[in-house]
Amino acid sequence: MSDRVLVTGCMGRLGRKLVPFLRNNGYEVIGTDRFPNVRSVPDYFQLELTEDEEIFRCLEYYSPDVIINTAAMTNVDLCENERDMAYQINTTAPRIINEYAFRKGAYFIQLSTDYVFDGTKGPYSEFDEPKPVNFYGVTKLEAEKYVLAGNHKNAIVRTCVLFGYEQGVVLDFVGWLVNKLRCNERVKIVMDQFSTPTSTDDLTYGIFCLLKKKEIGIFHISGIDYLSRYEFACLISEIANLNVNLIEKIDTVSLKQTARRPLKGGLLSDYTRQVLQFQPKSLVVNLKNYFLQEKINIEQ
């Protein structure tokens, strides 16, 4: 009998890839999110992660063998301003899930971020010391600590700058940029923030590999190309055959954002790829797949 897997945040960018993929590979999957089930999604439970008792009730009712927490409050500036809510969703909810997993012996995969690092010497390996520079990073690191301390059957999956074509969710960086350029609008993109952009396809398959092996500890499932946000934007423009001259370089300071950003972020994943026998695709291939999925959706 296959494991019963509960995936939080199933209506999000990653969740919409992960849930059907796991089902197609023989897992029984329950999806949860905070939205009403207007799309009549099968095996769905409306769950608000700000309600502790509701989390316990959901877990006790479904009694999953595996829990994958993809839900999070990821707006970095909003986390800085709405600290109580950010801590509840990003730290307290994972702690509650962890307590359940510990009692029931369930395998728990907690999604995390390269924002647990300070961005002074990235990209970072699975063994580098975290040191967040904003409250979003603090909440995610605190969740990591709970998850790793509480149960020997847990795994942390850090990822970075997630993108993937998906209808009905907030636009990712690729979708936002393409919309602007197709409308012939000029955009300002930072040249001093570096990362390893990650496709939802690669992240989904990496989580699947982790789930099959049920490895424990910290894993980095991230893209293999390291570049600035400006370079990323130019590459998107080139592959989408759009006007790169509409993209203007700026530095992070000029944006005057509420929360500090780690500049040299990104993740190294050598250890993870070796353990999971998993090889992410190149950024060029993933971007081409993005626009292929967009084209297929438009033609349907």
mmCIF file of C-alpha atoms in Angstrom:
data_model
loop_
_atom_site.group_PDB
_atom_site.id
_atom_site.type_symbol
_atom_site.label_atom_id
_atom_site.label_comp_id
_atom_site.label_asym_id
_atom_site.label_seq_id
_atom_site.Cartn_x
_atom_site.Cartn_y
_atom_site.Cartn_z
ATOM 1 C CA MET A 1 0.000 0.000 0.000
ATOM 2 C CA SER A 2 1.354 3.449 -0.944
ATOM 3 C CA ASP A 3 1.922 6.208 1.595
ATOM 4 C CA ARG A 4 -0.812 8.722 2.308
ATOM 5 C CA VAL A 5 0.735 12.146 1.688
ATOM 6 C CA LEU A 6 -0.704 15.425 2.935
ATOM 7 C CA VAL A 7 0.494 18.497 1.015
ATOM 8 C CA THR A 8 -0.167 21.950 2.461
ATOM 9 C CA GLY A 9 -0.339 24.875 0.050
ATOM 10 C CA CYS A 10 -1.720 22.658 -2.720
ATOM 11 C CA MET A 11 -3.193 25.662 -4.577
ATOM 12 C CA GLY A 12 0.192 27.378 -4.804
ATOM 13 C CA ARG A 13 2.728 27.247 -7.604
ATOM 14 C CA LEU A 14 4.589 24.227 -6.258
ATOM 15 C CA GLY A 15 1.520 22.482 -4.872
ATOM 16 C CA ARG A 16 -0.244 22.474 -8.227
ATOM 17 C CA LYS A 17 2.692 20.598 -9.735
ATOM 18 C CA LEU A 18 3.469 18.362 -6.801
ATOM 19 C CA VAL A 19 0.014 16.985 -5.970
ATOM 20 C CA PRO A 20 -0.857 15.581 -9.436
ATOM 21 C CA PHE A 21 2.707 14.338 -9.927
ATOM 22 C CA LEU A 22 2.595 12.318 -6.707
ATOM 23 C CA ARG A 23 -0.861 10.969 -7.538
ATOM 24 C CA ASN A 24 0.348 9.894 -10.961
ATOM 25 C CA ASN A 25 3.175 8.031 -9.238
ATOM 26 C CA GLY A 26 0.953 5.961 -6.994
ATOM 27 C CA TYR A 27 0.635 8.053 -3.830
ATOM 28 C CA GLU A 28 -2.645 8.809 -2.094
ATOM 29 C CA VAL A 29 -2.549 12.608 -1.736
ATOM 30 C CA ILE A 30 -4.642 14.998 0.344
ATOM 31 C CA GLY A 31 -4.195 18.667 -0.523
ATOM 32 C CA THR A 32 -4.834 21.550 1.860
ATOM 33 C CA ASP A 33 -4.940 25.299 1.383
ATOM 34 C CA ARG A 34 -6.691 28.313 2.868
ATOM 35 C CA PHE A 35 -9.026 28.845 -0.093
ATOM 36 C CA PRO A 36 -12.534 27.399 -0.546
ATOM 37 C CA ASN A 37 -12.630 24.417 -2.901
ATOM 38 C CA VAL A 38 -14.204 26.283 -5.813
ATOM 39 C CA ARG A 39 -12.378 24.139 -8.376
ATOM 40 C CA SER A 40 -13.810 20.932 -6.855
ATOM 41 C CA VAL A 41 -10.326 19.580 -6.238
ATOM 42 C CA PRO A 42 -10.559 15.936 -5.065
ATOM 43 C CA ASP A 43 -9.295 15.028 -1.577
ATOM 44 C CA TYR A 44 -9.053 18.672 -0.528
ATOM 45 C CA PHE A 45 -9.284 20.175 2.962
ATOM 46 C CA GLN A 46 -9.610 23.923 3.517
ATOM 47 C CA LEU A 47 -6.985 24.680 6.154
ATOM 48 C CA GLU A 48 -5.974 28.000 7.663
ATOM 49 C CA LEU A 49 -2.467 27.761 9.105
ATOM 50 C CA THR A 50 -3.179 30.607 11.503
ATOM 51 C CA GLU A 51 -5.550 28.289 13.423
ATOM 52 C CA ASP A 52 -3.578 25.853 15.587
ATOM 53 C CA GLU A 53 -6.526 23.627 16.492
ATOM 54 C CA GLU A 54 -7.565 23.403 12.869
ATOM 55 C CA ILE A 55 -4.101 22.098 11.939
ATOM 56 C CA PHE A 56 -4.278 19.400 14.626
ATOM 57 C CA ARG A 57 -7.820 18.443 13.572
ATOM 58 C CA CYS A 58 -6.848 18.095 9.914
ATOM 59 C CA LEU A 59 -3.828 15.940 10.699
ATOM 60 C CA GLU A 60 -5.707 13.704 13.115
ATOM 61 C CA TYR A 61 -8.560 13.231 10.654
ATOM 62 C CA TYR A 62 -6.409 12.211 7.671
ATOM 63 C CA SER A 63 -3.574 10.545 9.628
ATOM 64 C CA PRO A 64 -0.978 10.972 6.866
ATOM 65 C CA ASP A 65 2.202 8.894 6.616
ATOM 66 C CA VAL A 66 3.991 11.842 5.004
ATOM 67 C CA ILE A 67 3.464 15.609 5.334
ATOM 68 C CA ILE A 68 4.967 18.071 2.849
ATOM 69 C CA ASN A 69 4.593 21.681 3.973
ATOM 70 C CA THR A 70 4.810 23.899 0.900
ATOM 71 C CA ALA A 71 2.638 26.655 2.426
ATOM 72 C CA ALA A 72 4.337 29.844 3.590
ATOM 73 C CA MET A 73 4.041 33.606 3.807
ATOM 74 C CA THR A 74 6.701 34.503 1.243
ATOM 75 C CA ASN A 75 6.198 38.235 0.656
ATOM 76 C CA VAL A 76 9.448 39.407 2.237
ATOM 77 C CA ASP A 77 8.410 43.008 2.870
ATOM 78 C CA LEU A 78 4.998 41.974 4.224
ATOM 79 C CA CYS A 79 6.708 39.585 6.643
ATOM 80 C CA GLU A 80 8.746 42.526 7.918
ATOM 81 C CA ASN A 81 5.594 44.542 8.602
ATOM 82 C CA GLU A 82 3.213 41.738 9.682
ATOM 83 C CA ARG A 83 5.541 39.859 12.012
ATOM 84 C CA ASP A 84 2.970 38.051 14.123
ATOM 85 C CA MET A 85 1.232 36.551 11.115
ATOM 86 C CA ALA A 86 4.544 35.697 9.425
ATOM 87 C CA TYR A 87 5.749 33.886 12.539
ATOM 88 C CA GLN A 88 2.474 31.990 12.909
ATOM 89 C CA ILE A 89 2.433 30.743 9.317
ATOM 90 C CA ASN A 90 6.161 30.231 8.759
ATOM 91 C CA THR A 91 7.256 29.022 12.209
ATOM 92 C CA THR A 92 4.386 28.057 14.500
ATOM 93 C CA ALA A 93 2.465 26.004 11.915
ATOM 94 C CA PRO A 94 5.532 23.894 11.020
ATOM 95 C CA ARG A 95 6.187 23.388 14.737
ATOM 96 C CA ILE A 96 2.658 22.047 15.213
ATOM 97 C CA ILE A 97 2.986 19.769 12.187
ATOM 98 C CA ASN A 98 6.311 18.573 13.557
ATOM 99 C CA GLU A 99 4.731 17.708 16.918
ATOM 100 C CA TYR A 100 2.146 15.577 15.136
ATOM 101 C CA ALA A 101 4.791 13.898 12.969
ATOM 102 C CA PHE A 102 6.847 13.079 16.062
ATOM 103 C CA ARG A 103 3.890 11.486 17.854
ATOM 104 C CA LYS A 104 2.708 9.482 14.848
ATOM 105 C CA GLY A 105 6.067 8.606 13.311
ATOM 106 C CA ALA A 106 5.198 10.423 10.074
ATOM 107 C CA TYR A 107 7.845 11.610 7.626
ATOM 108 C CA PHE A 108 7.843 15.432 7.443
ATOM 109 C CA ILE A 109 9.321 17.500 4.600
ATOM 110 C CA GLN A 110 9.486 21.234 5.363
ATOM 111 C CA LEU A 111 10.143 23.663 2.486
ATOM 112 C CA SER A 112 12.621 26.445 3.198
ATOM 113 C CA THR A 113 14.659 29.088 1.383
ATOM 114 C CA ASP A 114 18.090 30.501 0.626
ATOM 115 C CA TYR A 115 16.931 33.559 2.614
ATOM 116 C CA VAL A 116 18.109 31.783 5.777
ATOM 117 C CA PHE A 117 21.580 32.977 4.689
ATOM 118 C CA ASP A 118 22.990 36.506 4.837
ATOM 119 C CA GLY A 119 24.003 36.756 1.187
ATOM 120 C CA THR A 120 27.623 37.740 1.752
ATOM 121 C CA LYS A 121 29.303 34.707 0.152
ATOM 122 C CA GLY A 122 26.726 32.689 -1.784
ATOM 123 C CA PRO A 123 25.863 30.344 -3.277
ATOM 124 C CA TYR A 124 25.580 28.279 -0.078
ATOM 125 C CA SER A 125 25.942 24.553 0.527
ATOM 126 C CA GLU A 126 23.785 22.346 2.733
ATOM 127 C CA PHE A 127 26.470 22.620 5.434
ATOM 128 C CA ASP A 128 26.955 26.398 5.566
ATOM 129 C CA GLU A 129 25.885 28.298 8.668
ATOM 130 C CA PRO A 130 22.580 30.196 8.278
ATOM 131 C CA LYS A 131 22.382 33.859 9.248
ATOM 132 C CA PRO A 132 19.222 35.593 7.993
ATOM 133 C CA VAL A 133 19.103 39.351 7.417
ATOM 134 C CA ASN A 134 15.324 39.828 7.339
ATOM 135 C CA PHE A 135 12.335 38.592 9.329
ATOM 136 C CA TYR A 136 11.148 36.245 6.589
ATOM 137 C CA GLY A 137 14.495 34.458 6.801
ATOM 138 C CA VAL A 138 14.274 34.410 10.604
ATOM 139 C CA THR A 139 10.864 32.702 10.530
ATOM 140 C CA LYS A 140 12.031 30.062 8.064
ATOM 141 C CA LEU A 141 15.209 29.352 10.017
ATOM 142 C CA GLU A 142 13.263 29.016 13.273
ATOM 143 C CA ALA A 143 10.998 26.489 11.548
ATOM 144 C CA GLU A 144 14.062 24.552 10.382
ATOM 145 C CA LYS A 145 15.351 24.382 13.943
ATOM 146 C CA TYR A 146 12.046 22.988 15.263
ATOM 147 C CA VAL A 147 11.798 20.445 12.488
ATOM 148 C CA LEU A 148 15.364 19.171 12.749
ATOM 149 C CA ALA A 149 15.371 19.056 16.557
ATOM 150 C CA GLY A 150 12.043 17.336 17.021
ATOM 151 C CA ASN A 151 12.025 14.234 14.880
ATOM 152 C CA HIS A 152 14.633 11.959 13.344
ATOM 153 C CA LYS A 153 12.326 11.345 10.349
ATOM 154 C CA ASN A 154 12.315 14.926 9.052
ATOM 155 C CA ALA A 155 13.849 16.685 6.062
ATOM 156 C CA ILE A 156 14.362 20.339 5.176
ATOM 157 C CA VAL A 157 14.229 21.258 1.487
ATOM 158 C CA ARG A 158 15.663 24.675 0.706
ATOM 159 C CA THR A 159 14.991 26.178 -2.679
ATOM 160 C CA CYS A 160 15.487 29.522 -4.423
ATOM 161 C CA VAL A 161 13.597 31.919 -6.759
ATOM 162 C CA LEU A 162 10.902 29.464 -7.766
ATOM 163 C CA PHE A 163 9.320 29.773 -11.199
ATOM 164 C CA GLY A 164 6.948 27.673 -13.237
ATOM 165 C CA TYR A 165 4.057 28.288 -15.595
ATOM 166 C CA GLU A 166 0.755 27.858 -13.775
ATOM 167 C CA GLN A 167 -2.646 29.428 -14.283
ATOM 168 C CA GLY A 168 -4.579 30.880 -11.380
ATOM 169 C CA VAL A 169 -1.665 31.788 -9.124
ATOM 170 C CA VAL A 170 0.196 35.030 -8.529
ATOM 171 C CA LEU A 171 2.622 35.680 -11.374
ATOM 172 C CA ASP A 172 6.184 34.545 -10.787
ATOM 173 C CA PHE A 173 9.136 36.680 -11.873
ATOM 174 C CA VAL A 174 9.138 35.138 -15.361
ATOM 175 C CA GLY A 175 5.440 35.766 -15.914
ATOM 176 C CA TRP A 176 5.609 39.297 -14.508
ATOM 177 C CA LEU A 177 8.571 40.243 -16.702
ATOM 178 C CA VAL A 178 7.125 38.730 -19.870
ATOM 179 C CA ASN A 179 3.813 40.546 -19.365
ATOM 180 C CA LYS A 180 5.648 43.856 -18.997
ATOM 181 C CA LEU A 181 7.870 43.334 -22.047
ATOM 182 C CA ARG A 182 4.991 42.142 -24.232
ATOM 183 C CA CYS A 183 3.240 45.413 -23.399
ATOM 184 C CA ASN A 184 6.410 47.267 -24.398
ATOM 185 C CA GLU A 185 6.890 48.576 -20.853
ATOM 186 C CA ARG A 186 10.312 49.429 -19.454
ATOM 187 C CA VAL A 187 11.380 47.546 -16.309
ATOM 188 C CA LYS A 188 14.096 48.116 -13.736
ATOM 189 C CA ILE A 189 15.845 44.944 -12.544
ATOM 190 C CA VAL A 190 18.527 44.653 -9.873
ATOM 191 C CA MET A 191 21.999 43.701 -11.036
ATOM 192 C CA ASP A 192 23.482 42.978 -7.581
ATOM 193 C CA GLN A 193 21.194 40.179 -6.324
ATOM 194 C CA PHE A 194 22.453 36.726 -7.295
ATOM 195 C CA SER A 195 20.611 33.429 -7.041
ATOM 196 C CA THR A 196 20.056 29.970 -8.515
ATOM 197 C CA PRO A 197 16.529 30.153 -10.027
ATOM 198 C CA THR A 198 14.585 26.919 -9.642
ATOM 199 C CA SER A 199 11.794 25.476 -11.775
ATOM 200 C CA THR A 200 8.753 23.886 -10.158
ATOM 201 C CA ASP A 201 9.331 20.858 -12.404
ATOM 202 C CA ASP A 202 12.809 20.283 -10.964
ATOM 203 C CA LEU A 203 11.677 20.962 -7.402
ATOM 204 C CA THR A 204 8.742 18.569 -7.760
ATOM 205 C CA TYR A 205 10.933 15.782 -9.091
ATOM 206 C CA GLY A 206 13.574 16.417 -6.426
ATOM 207 C CA ILE A 207 10.956 16.161 -3.667
ATOM 208 C CA PHE A 208 9.707 12.939 -5.272
ATOM 209 C CA CYS A 209 13.247 11.507 -5.160
ATOM 210 C CA LEU A 210 13.544 12.537 -1.507
ATOM 211 C CA LEU A 211 10.181 11.003 -0.674
ATOM 212 C CA LYS A 212 11.132 7.673 -2.247
ATOM 213 C CA LYS A 213 14.338 7.470 -0.222
ATOM 214 C CA LYS A 214 12.956 9.130 2.930
ATOM 215 C CA GLU A 215 16.346 10.696 3.614
ATOM 216 C CA ILE A 216 16.718 12.969 6.627
ATOM 217 C CA GLY A 217 18.509 16.272 7.175
ATOM 218 C CA ILE A 218 18.962 19.389 5.034
ATOM 219 C CA PHE A 219 18.734 19.266 1.244
ATOM 220 C CA HIS A 220 19.106 21.928 -1.434
ATOM 221 C CA ILE A 221 16.857 21.400 -4.453
ATOM 222 C CA SER A 222 17.704 24.353 -6.618
ATOM 223 C CA GLY A 223 18.740 25.402 -10.097
ATOM 224 C CA ILE A 224 22.333 24.850 -11.203
ATOM 225 C CA ASP A 225 22.843 28.221 -12.923
ATOM 226 C CA TYR A 226 24.107 31.112 -10.785
ATOM 227 C CA LEU A 227 23.343 34.583 -12.095
ATOM 228 C CA SER A 228 22.088 38.037 -11.177
ATOM 229 C CA ARG A 229 18.412 38.949 -11.373
ATOM 230 C CA TYR A 230 19.280 41.273 -14.277
ATOM 231 C CA GLU A 231 21.038 38.443 -16.133
ATOM 232 C CA PHE A 232 18.041 36.215 -15.451
ATOM 233 C CA ALA A 233 15.724 38.850 -16.916
ATOM 234 C CA CYS A 234 17.867 39.204 -20.036
ATOM 235 C CA LEU A 235 17.884 35.439 -20.538
ATOM 236 C CA ILE A 236 14.095 35.308 -20.212
ATOM 237 C CA SER A 237 13.792 38.114 -22.761
ATOM 238 C CA GLU A 238 16.109 36.340 -25.185
ATOM 239 C CA ILE A 239 14.303 32.990 -24.974
ATOM 240 C CA ALA A 240 10.870 34.648 -25.254
ATOM 241 C CA ASN A 241 12.112 36.744 -28.206
ATOM 242 C CA LEU A 242 11.303 40.028 -26.488
ATOM 243 C CA ASN A 243 13.062 43.402 -26.433
ATOM 244 C CA VAL A 244 15.967 43.217 -23.987
ATOM 245 C CA ASN A 245 16.528 46.961 -24.373
ATOM 246 C CA LEU A 246 13.436 47.549 -22.230
ATOM 247 C CA ILE A 247 15.338 46.105 -19.245
ATOM 248 C CA GLU A 248 17.271 48.655 -17.202
ATOM 249 C CA LYS A 249 19.951 47.809 -14.602
ATOM 250 C CA ILE A 250 19.589 49.169 -11.085
ATOM 251 C CA ASP A 251 21.062 48.317 -7.699
ATOM 252 C CA THR A 252 19.122 46.991 -4.710
ATOM 253 C CA VAL A 253 19.611 50.109 -2.565
ATOM 254 C CA SER A 254 17.748 52.240 -5.080
ATOM 255 C CA LEU A 255 14.573 50.158 -4.595
ATOM 256 C CA LYS A 256 14.321 51.255 -0.941
ATOM 257 C CA GLN A 257 12.611 48.005 0.034
ATOM 258 C CA THR A 258 11.325 47.517 3.574
ATOM 259 C CA ALA A 259 13.258 44.293 4.205
ATOM 260 C CA ARG A 260 16.951 43.837 3.567
ATOM 261 C CA ARG A 261 17.798 41.353 0.804
ATOM 262 C CA PRO A 262 20.716 38.900 0.830
ATOM 263 C CA LEU A 263 22.695 39.912 -2.250
ATOM 264 C CA LYS A 264 24.915 36.936 -2.988
ATOM 265 C CA GLY A 265 22.333 34.260 -2.272
ATOM 266 C CA GLY A 266 21.589 31.053 -4.111
ATOM 267 C CA LEU A 267 22.185 27.419 -3.270
ATOM 268 C CA LEU A 268 24.748 24.760 -4.050
ATOM 269 C CA SER A 269 23.227 21.298 -4.297
ATOM 270 C CA ASP A 270 26.144 18.912 -4.851
ATOM 271 C CA TYR A 271 25.411 16.881 -1.714
ATOM 272 C CA THR A 272 21.691 16.669 -2.449
ATOM 273 C CA ARG A 273 22.209 15.619 -6.060
ATOM 274 C CA GLN A 274 24.610 12.890 -4.961
ATOM 275 C CA VAL A 275 22.330 11.537 -2.219
ATOM 276 C CA LEU A 276 19.121 11.664 -4.261
ATOM 277 C CA GLN A 277 20.725 10.751 -7.612
ATOM 278 C CA PHE A 278 18.958 13.766 -9.052
ATOM 279 C CA GLN A 279 20.118 16.169 -11.765
ATOM 280 C CA PRO A 280 18.280 19.477 -12.327
ATOM 281 C CA LYS A 281 17.951 20.734 -15.880
ATOM 282 C CA SER A 282 19.707 23.869 -17.076
ATOM 283 C CA LEU A 283 17.998 27.230 -16.727
ATOM 284 C CA VAL A 284 17.733 27.546 -20.513
ATOM 285 C CA VAL A 285 15.946 24.189 -20.800
ATOM 286 C CA ASN A 286 13.603 25.040 -17.927
ATOM 287 C CA LEU A 287 12.707 28.422 -19.423
ATOM 288 C CA LYS A 288 12.004 26.827 -22.803
ATOM 289 C CA ASN A 289 9.732 24.329 -21.044
ATOM 290 C CA TYR A 290 7.993 27.243 -19.291
ATOM 291 C CA PHE A 291 7.082 28.897 -22.588
ATOM 292 C CA LEU A 292 6.123 25.560 -24.135
ATOM 293 C CA GLN A 293 3.643 24.977 -21.301
ATOM 294 C CA GLU A 294 2.319 28.508 -21.795
ATOM 295 C CA LYS A 295 1.849 27.864 -25.541
ATOM 296 C CA ILE A 296 0.048 24.555 -24.928
ATOM 297 C CA ASN A 297 -2.301 26.214 -22.448
ATOM 298 C CA ILE A 298 -3.125 29.071 -24.843
ATOM 299 C CA GLU A 299 -3.896 26.625 -27.681
ATOM 300 C CA GLN A 300 -6.231 24.480 -25.576
#
